[in-house]
Amino acid sequence: MLRPKPAAIDRAAALRYMGAAGWQPDAPTGRLLAEAERQVLEAAVPRAVWRTLPREAFLPPDAGRDLERHLAGCGQVLALTATLGGEVDRLLRRFELTDIALAAAADALASSLLEQVCDALEEELRAELCKKGLYLTGRFAPGYGDCPLELNDALCLAVDSIRGCGVAVTAQHLLAPRKSTTALLGVADHPVTGAPAGCATCHLRENCSFRQKGITCFSQT
């Protein structure tokens, strides 16, 4: 399903993806970001697909303690897959061969744009479920904490992501197109917030740029 495209990309979030949170870009960098933003927005075709499933029927026993904590009190899960489409991938590959600075900026801006698309979708889903007396946690993606990337396989199969939004899962359990994401949200008949994955079990903890600065990724969202 096609999703609305934001008129502008959150550059502060893009700078965070580039490891430059809080930095005020100089004029040349500002022009670089503006050009990258223009081309990413032009190339992006946001799509998403989602489905609500019984929690026990969907989640395997080895999905990890972090996801189990996140879904505590939830009888259902909402599985979703979203993407910016293949044209963004082709744009990034072209930049990687011709202009590495533009490639870095475009990559970060594309990640930020994908986050905005997911945020808007989550807000819509939350409002729809609220009318039914249901509540959502925040998003939790395979690969967070001790939740294995292998869960991408089952999640994408459950929502039929190939037909629904053109997203496939590779043999390494990654997503294609590259600027795609999956997420699980808990659904309950009472207010729930979920729980962010901690650093102790995260696969990226040894090389995490946030931890090197004394902060966490979930404190920046």
PDB file of C-alpha atoms in Angstrom, residues 5-79:
ATOM      1  CA  LYS A   5       5.528  11.144   1.459  1.00  0.00           C
ATOM      2  CA  PRO A   6       6.540  13.902   3.912  1.00  0.00           C
ATOM      3  CA  ALA A   7       7.207  17.290   2.339  1.00  0.00           C
ATOM      4  CA  ALA A   8      10.590  17.490   4.074  1.00  0.00           C
ATOM      5  CA  ILE A   9      13.007  15.136   5.800  1.00  0.00           C
ATOM      6  CA  ASP A  10      13.967  15.561   9.445  1.00  0.00           C
ATOM      7  CA  ARG A  11      17.576  16.717   9.073  1.00  0.00           C
ATOM      8  CA  ALA A  12      18.263  16.612  12.810  1.00  0.00           C
ATOM      9  CA  ALA A  13      17.491  12.887  12.768  1.00  0.00           C
ATOM     10  CA  ALA A  14      19.638  12.448   9.648  1.00  0.00           C
ATOM     11  CA  LEU A  15      22.573  14.118  11.394  1.00  0.00           C
ATOM     12  CA  ARG A  16      22.073  11.722  14.287  1.00  0.00           C
ATOM     13  CA  TYR A  17      22.336   8.791  11.868  1.00  0.00           C
ATOM     14  CA  MET A  18      25.574  10.355  10.594  1.00  0.00           C
ATOM     15  CA  GLY A  19      26.964  10.503  14.140  1.00  0.00           C
ATOM     16  CA  ALA A  20      26.708  14.305  14.209  1.00  0.00           C
ATOM     17  CA  ALA A  21      23.768  14.849  16.567  1.00  0.00           C
ATOM     18  CA  GLY A  22      23.386  18.482  17.580  1.00  0.00           C
ATOM     19  CA  TRP A  23      25.890  19.737  15.004  1.00  0.00           C
ATOM     20  CA  GLN A  24      25.017  22.894  13.097  1.00  0.00           C
ATOM     21  CA  PRO A  25      26.038  22.309   9.459  1.00  0.00           C
ATOM     22  CA  ASP A  26      28.093  24.998   7.729  1.00  0.00           C
ATOM     23  CA  ALA A  27      26.921  26.463   4.416  1.00  0.00           C
ATOM     24  CA  PRO A  28      28.578  23.871   2.109  1.00  0.00           C
ATOM     25  CA  THR A  29      27.244  20.996   4.212  1.00  0.00           C
ATOM     26  CA  GLY A  30      23.811  22.593   4.227  1.00  0.00           C
ATOM     27  CA  ARG A  31      23.832  22.692   0.433  1.00  0.00           C
ATOM     28  CA  LEU A  32      24.965  19.064   0.320  1.00  0.00           C
ATOM     29  CA  LEU A  33      22.129  18.020   2.630  1.00  0.00           C
ATOM     30  CA  ALA A  34      19.609  20.021   0.605  1.00  0.00           C
ATOM     31  CA  GLU A  35      20.661  18.356  -2.652  1.00  0.00           C
ATOM     32  CA  ALA A  36      20.640  14.900  -1.075  1.00  0.00           C
ATOM     33  CA  GLU A  37      17.214  15.555   0.437  1.00  0.00           C
ATOM     34  CA  ARG A  38      15.811  16.700  -2.901  1.00  0.00           C
ATOM     35  CA  GLN A  39      16.977  13.586  -4.700  1.00  0.00           C
ATOM     36  CA  VAL A  40      15.929  11.164  -1.953  1.00  0.00           C
ATOM     37  CA  LEU A  41      12.432  12.662  -1.824  1.00  0.00           C
ATOM     38  CA  GLU A  42      12.180  12.475  -5.602  1.00  0.00           C
ATOM     39  CA  ALA A  43      13.230   8.814  -5.675  1.00  0.00           C
ATOM     40  CA  ALA A  44      11.245   7.569  -2.684  1.00  0.00           C
ATOM     41  CA  VAL A  45       7.975   5.704  -3.149  1.00  0.00           C
ATOM     42  CA  PRO A  46       6.943   4.806   0.419  1.00  0.00           C
ATOM     43  CA  ARG A  47       4.890   1.651   0.816  1.00  0.00           C
ATOM     44  CA  ALA A  48       3.837  -0.387   3.817  1.00  0.00           C
ATOM     45  CA  VAL A  49       1.848  -3.471   4.720  1.00  0.00           C
ATOM     46  CA  TRP A  50       0.694  -4.639   8.142  1.00  0.00           C
ATOM     47  CA  ARG A  51      -1.397  -7.280   9.863  1.00  0.00           C
ATOM     48  CA  THR A  52      -2.627  -8.012  13.389  1.00  0.00           C
ATOM     49  CA  LEU A  53      -1.980 -11.544  14.632  1.00  0.00           C
ATOM     50  CA  PRO A  54      -2.463 -13.556  17.831  1.00  0.00           C
ATOM     51  CA  ARG A  55       0.727 -13.185  19.834  1.00  0.00           C
ATOM     52  CA  GLU A  56       1.135 -16.826  20.806  1.00  0.00           C
ATOM     53  CA  ALA A  57       0.433 -18.100  17.290  1.00  0.00           C
ATOM     54  CA  PHE A  58       3.029 -15.823  15.688  1.00  0.00           C
ATOM     55  CA  LEU A  59       6.002 -15.502  18.032  1.00  0.00           C
ATOM     56  CA  PRO A  60       8.511 -18.365  18.178  1.00  0.00           C
ATOM     57  CA  PRO A  61       9.867 -19.355  21.617  1.00  0.00           C
ATOM     58  CA  ASP A  62      13.354 -18.077  20.728  1.00  0.00           C
ATOM     59  CA  ALA A  63      12.279 -14.503  19.864  1.00  0.00           C
ATOM     60  CA  GLY A  64      14.269 -13.158  22.811  1.00  0.00           C
ATOM     61  CA  ARG A  65      13.608 -11.807  26.288  1.00  0.00           C
ATOM     62  CA  ASP A  66      13.699  -8.177  25.147  1.00  0.00           C
ATOM     63  CA  LEU A  67      10.777  -8.669  22.768  1.00  0.00           C
ATOM     64  CA  GLU A  68       8.933 -10.679  25.415  1.00  0.00           C
ATOM     65  CA  ARG A  69       9.264  -7.754  27.830  1.00  0.00           C
ATOM     66  CA  HIS A  70       8.155  -5.327  25.137  1.00  0.00           C
ATOM     67  CA  LEU A  71       4.977  -7.326  24.490  1.00  0.00           C
ATOM     68  CA  ALA A  72       4.130  -7.964  28.148  1.00  0.00           C
ATOM     69  CA  GLY A  73       0.380  -7.727  28.693  1.00  0.00           C
ATOM     70  CA  CYS A  74      -0.410  -7.864  24.968  1.00  0.00           C
ATOM     71  CA  GLY A  75      -2.609 -10.582  23.509  1.00  0.00           C
ATOM     72  CA  GLN A  76      -1.936  -9.622  19.893  1.00  0.00           C
ATOM     73  CA  VAL A  77       0.927  -8.295  17.818  1.00  0.00           C
ATOM     74  CA  LEU A  78       0.770  -5.913  14.888  1.00  0.00           C
ATOM     75  CA  ALA A  79       3.423  -6.862  12.341  1.00  0.00           C
TER      76      ALA A  79
END
